């Protein structure tokens, strides 16, 4: 009987040109060494980072908040494992919610967004970062800009001759606005009898020993770099 011919072993296809890698090539060996060294360095840096307390890499900066808009305080930190973040304003802790929003943009960037800006948001804001190995903190100010406005104008007034008349207006603005009063379109020249005072939230015009000549249309106006406002009242003295 004739013997069957032995089966031929499949021949492996030659790799495409340019895809061969000779592990004995000195350049390949050097590249492998560099990769291993880089990995060891990365692992060492990570281990050091894990064991260290949090650090502020880029501090907070003062920001300007326009009334009605939002502002964001941003800080870059180094902290591992994940730290506990606490924001506060003038020493009082802020809760994450509709008004204040805690933001984590990537592993190193944390931010606080303050929404619906108003004058009350003016103040010192602080971040406190804590992990099992320690803590760090930083702070900055939010500066609020509010157009000058009259919240409530003076009331129309009727008075008797010889009495004292006072006109009061509620004002606001940041920077603090310039304030003035006029009578029948003419700036009031202050003296001991007719004068006005300017407070942080109000301005008051005082007329002592009122006479019929003091009757007329009075205007109060406020102005700062962001805007102006005015209000009128009628005074009748008889």
Short mmCIF file of C-alpha atoms in Angstrom, two decimals:
data_model
loop_
_atom_site.label_atom_id
_atom_site.label_comp_id
_atom_site.label_asym_id
_atom_site.label_seq_id
_atom_site.Cartn_x
_atom_site.Cartn_y
_atom_site.Cartn_z
CA UNK A 1 0.00 0.00 0.00
CA UNK A 2 1.15 3.42 -0.74
CA UNK A 3 1.60 5.82 2.16
CA UNK A 4 -0.30 9.10 2.29
CA UNK A 5 1.84 12.15 1.76
CA UNK A 6 2.44 14.04 5.01
CA UNK A 7 0.24 17.16 5.45
CA UNK A 8 2.00 20.40 4.73
CA UNK A 9 2.26 22.88 7.57
CA UNK A 10 0.66 26.27 6.81
CA UNK A 11 3.18 28.93 6.05
CA UNK A 12 2.75 32.10 8.12
CA UNK A 13 2.18 35.18 6.00
CA UNK A 14 5.00 37.65 6.07
CA UNK A 15 4.16 40.82 7.99
CA UNK A 16 3.56 43.91 5.87
CA UNK A 17 6.55 46.08 5.15
CA UNK A 18 7.21 48.59 7.91
CA UNK A 19 5.38 46.58 10.64
CA UNK A 20 8.24 44.42 11.90
CA UNK A 21 9.75 45.05 15.32
CA UNK A 22 13.15 43.67 16.19
CA UNK A 23 13.42 43.48 19.97
CA UNK A 24 17.16 43.15 19.63
CA UNK A 25 17.38 46.49 17.85
CA UNK A 26 19.29 48.91 20.17
CA UNK A 27 16.87 51.76 19.36
CA UNK A 28 13.87 49.60 20.28
CA UNK A 29 15.52 48.63 23.55
CA UNK A 30 16.26 52.28 24.38
CA UNK A 31 12.62 53.24 23.66
CA UNK A 32 11.40 50.46 25.96
CA UNK A 33 13.68 51.70 28.74
CA UNK A 34 12.35 55.25 28.35
CA UNK A 35 8.73 54.03 28.52
CA UNK A 36 9.44 52.02 31.67
CA UNK A 37 11.20 54.97 33.31
CA UNK A 38 8.33 57.30 32.41
CA UNK A 39 5.80 54.89 33.93
CA UNK A 40 7.84 54.54 37.11
CA UNK A 41 8.08 58.34 37.35
CA UNK A 42 4.32 58.72 36.81
CA UNK A 43 3.63 56.12 39.48
CA UNK A 44 6.02 57.83 41.89
CA UNK A 45 4.41 61.23 41.28
CA UNK A 46 0.98 59.74 41.84
CA UNK A 47 2.08 58.09 45.07
CA UNK A 48 3.57 61.37 46.28
CA UNK A 49 0.38 63.19 45.39
CA UNK A 50 -1.74 60.65 47.24
CA UNK A 51 0.29 61.14 50.40
CA UNK A 52 0.43 64.93 50.34
CA UNK A 53 -2.03 67.52 51.68
CA UNK A 54 -4.03 69.62 49.19
CA UNK A 55 -2.35 72.64 47.64
CA UNK A 56 -3.57 75.73 45.81
CA UNK A 57 -1.94 75.81 42.38
CA UNK A 58 -3.75 78.86 40.98
CA UNK A 59 -5.34 81.14 43.58
CA UNK A 60 -8.73 82.80 43.50
CA UNK A 61 -8.96 86.24 41.91
CA UNK A 62 -11.29 89.14 42.67
CA UNK A 63 -14.21 89.33 40.26
CA UNK A 64 -16.79 92.00 39.45
CA UNK A 65 -20.45 91.00 39.59
CA UNK A 66 -22.96 93.11 37.68
CA UNK A 67 -26.40 93.32 39.24
CA UNK A 68 -28.71 90.65 37.82
CA UNK A 69 -25.90 88.58 36.28
CA UNK A 70 -23.72 85.74 37.57
CA UNK A 71 -20.08 85.59 38.67
CA UNK A 72 -17.68 82.68 39.01
CA UNK A 73 -14.77 82.26 41.39
CA UNK A 74 -12.30 79.67 40.07
CA UNK A 75 -9.42 77.94 41.86
CA UNK A 76 -6.98 75.27 40.64
CA UNK A 77 -5.94 72.83 43.33
CA UNK A 78 -3.90 69.66 43.74
CA UNK A 79 -5.59 67.09 45.99
CA UNK A 80 -5.78 63.30 46.03
CA UNK A 81 -7.79 61.42 47.15
CA UNK A 82 -10.84 63.54 46.34
CA UNK A 83 -11.02 66.36 48.88
CA UNK A 84 -13.94 67.88 50.75
CA UNK A 85 -14.68 71.38 49.41
CA UNK A 86 -16.35 74.10 51.46
CA UNK A 87 -17.13 77.64 50.25
CA UNK A 88 -18.00 80.52 52.58
CA UNK A 89 -18.82 84.23 52.41
CA UNK A 90 -17.59 86.53 55.16
CA UNK A 91 -17.06 83.46 57.35
CA UNK A 92 -20.51 81.94 56.76
CA UNK A 93 -20.70 78.62 54.89
CA UNK A 94 -22.56 78.65 51.56
CA UNK A 95 -24.83 75.76 50.64
CA UNK A 96 -24.88 74.36 47.12
CA UNK A 97 -28.27 75.33 45.68
CA UNK A 98 -30.13 77.77 43.40
CA UNK A 99 -28.15 80.83 44.56
CA UNK A 100 -24.70 79.28 44.99
CA UNK A 101 -23.52 76.44 42.76
CA UNK A 102 -20.47 74.28 43.49
CA UNK A 103 -18.76 73.42 40.19
CA UNK A 104 -16.08 70.77 39.51
CA UNK A 105 -14.78 71.37 35.99
CA UNK A 106 -12.04 68.72 36.01
CA UNK A 107 -9.98 66.95 38.69
CA UNK A 108 -7.99 70.11 39.43
CA UNK A 109 -10.46 72.97 38.85
CA UNK A 110 -13.16 73.90 41.35
CA UNK A 111 -15.42 76.93 41.17
CA UNK A 112 -18.27 78.73 42.87
CA UNK A 113 -20.98 80.33 40.74
CA UNK A 114 -22.99 83.14 42.34
CA UNK A 115 -26.28 83.71 40.50
CA UNK A 116 -28.72 86.64 40.32
CA UNK A 117 -26.18 89.20 41.44
CA UNK A 118 -27.23 91.86 43.92
CA UNK A 119 -25.55 94.34 46.21
CA UNK A 120 -25.77 91.88 49.12
CA UNK A 121 -23.34 89.58 47.27
CA UNK A 122 -20.51 92.04 47.90
CA UNK A 123 -17.98 90.45 50.24
CA UNK A 124 -15.04 88.14 50.92
CA UNK A 125 -15.38 84.57 49.60
CA UNK A 126 -13.19 81.69 50.79
CA UNK A 127 -12.56 78.11 49.74
CA UNK A 128 -11.41 75.44 52.18
CA UNK A 129 -10.02 72.16 50.77
CA UNK A 130 -9.54 69.18 53.09
CA UNK A 131 -8.32 65.61 52.61
CA UNK A 132 -6.99 63.00 55.07
CA UNK A 133 -3.50 64.51 54.89
CA UNK A 134 -4.28 68.17 55.55
CA UNK A 135 -6.08 71.24 54.31
CA UNK A 136 -5.52 74.47 52.40
CA UNK A 137 -7.57 77.60 51.80
CA UNK A 138 -7.72 80.75 49.73
CA UNK A 139 -9.98 83.79 49.41
CA UNK A 140 -10.95 86.64 47.09
CA UNK A 141 -13.58 89.37 46.89
CA UNK A 142 -16.66 89.71 44.75
CA UNK A 143 -17.11 93.37 43.87
CA UNK A 144 -20.69 94.20 42.93
CA UNK A 145 -21.59 96.96 40.50
CA UNK A 146 -25.14 98.32 40.65
CA UNK A 147 -26.51 101.18 38.53
CA UNK A 148 -27.59 104.16 40.60
CA UNK A 149 -31.30 104.04 41.31
CA UNK A 150 -33.98 105.46 43.55
CA UNK A 151 -35.75 102.63 45.31
CA UNK A 152 -38.50 104.89 46.65
CA UNK A 153 -38.91 108.54 45.83
CA UNK A 154 -40.04 111.35 48.17
CA UNK A 155 -43.76 111.78 48.85
CA UNK A 156 -45.81 114.83 47.88
CA UNK A 157 -46.09 117.01 50.97
CA UNK A 158 -48.41 119.72 52.27
CA UNK A 159 -47.18 121.77 55.21
CA UNK A 160 -48.03 124.78 57.27
CA UNK A 161 -45.96 127.94 57.22
CA UNK A 162 -43.21 127.87 59.86
CA UNK A 163 -43.04 124.08 60.15
CA UNK A 164 -40.21 121.78 59.07
CA UNK A 165 -40.57 119.83 55.84
CA UNK A 166 -38.54 116.70 55.14
CA UNK A 167 -38.38 114.82 51.86
CA UNK A 168 -36.81 111.36 52.02
CA UNK A 169 -35.70 109.13 49.13
CA UNK A 170 -34.36 105.58 49.33
CA UNK A 171 -31.33 105.19 47.08
CA UNK A 172 -28.82 102.54 46.07
CA UNK A 173 -25.86 102.05 43.74
CA UNK A 174 -22.34 100.68 43.65
CA UNK A 175 -20.07 102.57 43.22
CA UNK A 176 -21.84 104.90 45.64
CA UNK A 177 -23.79 107.41 43.53
CA UNK A 178 -23.57 111.17 43.47
CA UNK A 179 -26.76 112.71 44.86
CA UNK A 180 -28.36 116.09 44.21
CA UNK A 181 -31.60 117.97 44.82
CA UNK A 182 -33.26 120.69 42.74
CA UNK A 183 -36.29 122.96 43.12
CA UNK A 184 -38.17 123.86 39.97
CA UNK A 185 -35.19 122.70 37.90
CA UNK A 186 -32.56 124.73 39.78
CA UNK A 187 -29.91 123.19 42.04
CA UNK A 188 -30.60 123.89 45.68
CA UNK A 189 -28.05 126.15 47.40
CA UNK A 190 -27.74 124.73 50.88
CA UNK A 191 -27.75 126.92 53.97
CA UNK A 192 -28.76 126.58 57.62
CA UNK A 193 -32.45 126.52 56.68
CA UNK A 194 -32.49 124.33 53.54
CA UNK A 195 -30.01 121.45 53.26
CA UNK A 196 -29.80 117.76 52.40
CA UNK A 197 -27.99 114.78 53.86
CA UNK A 198 -26.75 111.65 52.10
CA UNK A 199 -26.62 108.27 53.85
CA UNK A 200 -25.70 104.83 52.57
CA UNK A 201 -29.30 104.00 51.58
CA UNK A 202 -31.23 107.28 51.92
CA UNK A 203 -31.01 110.99 51.21
CA UNK A 204 -33.08 113.57 53.08
CA UNK A 205 -33.91 117.17 52.15
CA UNK A 206 -34.81 119.38 55.12
CA UNK A 207 -36.60 122.73 54.90
CA UNK A 208 -36.80 124.58 58.22
CA UNK A 209 -39.25 127.38 58.92
CA UNK A 210 -41.01 126.67 55.62
CA UNK A 211 -42.58 129.60 53.76
CA UNK A 212 -44.99 129.74 50.82
CA UNK A 213 -41.97 130.53 48.64
CA UNK A 214 -40.71 127.01 49.37
CA UNK A 215 -43.67 125.55 47.47
CA UNK A 216 -42.72 123.94 44.18
CA UNK A 217 -41.54 120.83 42.36
CA UNK A 218 -38.58 119.11 43.99
CA UNK A 219 -36.36 116.58 42.25
CA UNK A 220 -33.81 114.16 43.66
CA UNK A 221 -31.32 112.55 41.29
CA UNK A 222 -28.62 109.92 41.67
CA UNK A 223 -25.84 108.99 39.25
CA UNK A 224 -22.83 106.70 39.05
CA UNK A 225 -20.70 105.24 36.26
CA UNK A 226 -23.37 102.64 35.45
CA UNK A 227 -26.47 104.81 35.23
CA UNK A 228 -28.70 107.50 36.71
CA UNK A 229 -32.21 107.85 38.12
CA UNK A 230 -34.49 110.63 39.36
CA UNK A 231 -37.73 111.17 41.21
CA UNK A 232 -40.04 114.15 41.83
CA UNK A 233 -42.29 115.38 44.62
CA UNK A 234 -44.57 118.39 45.08
CA UNK A 235 -44.34 120.58 48.18
CA UNK A 236 -47.13 123.01 49.05
CA UNK A 237 -46.71 125.38 52.01
CA UNK A 238 -49.65 127.51 53.16
#
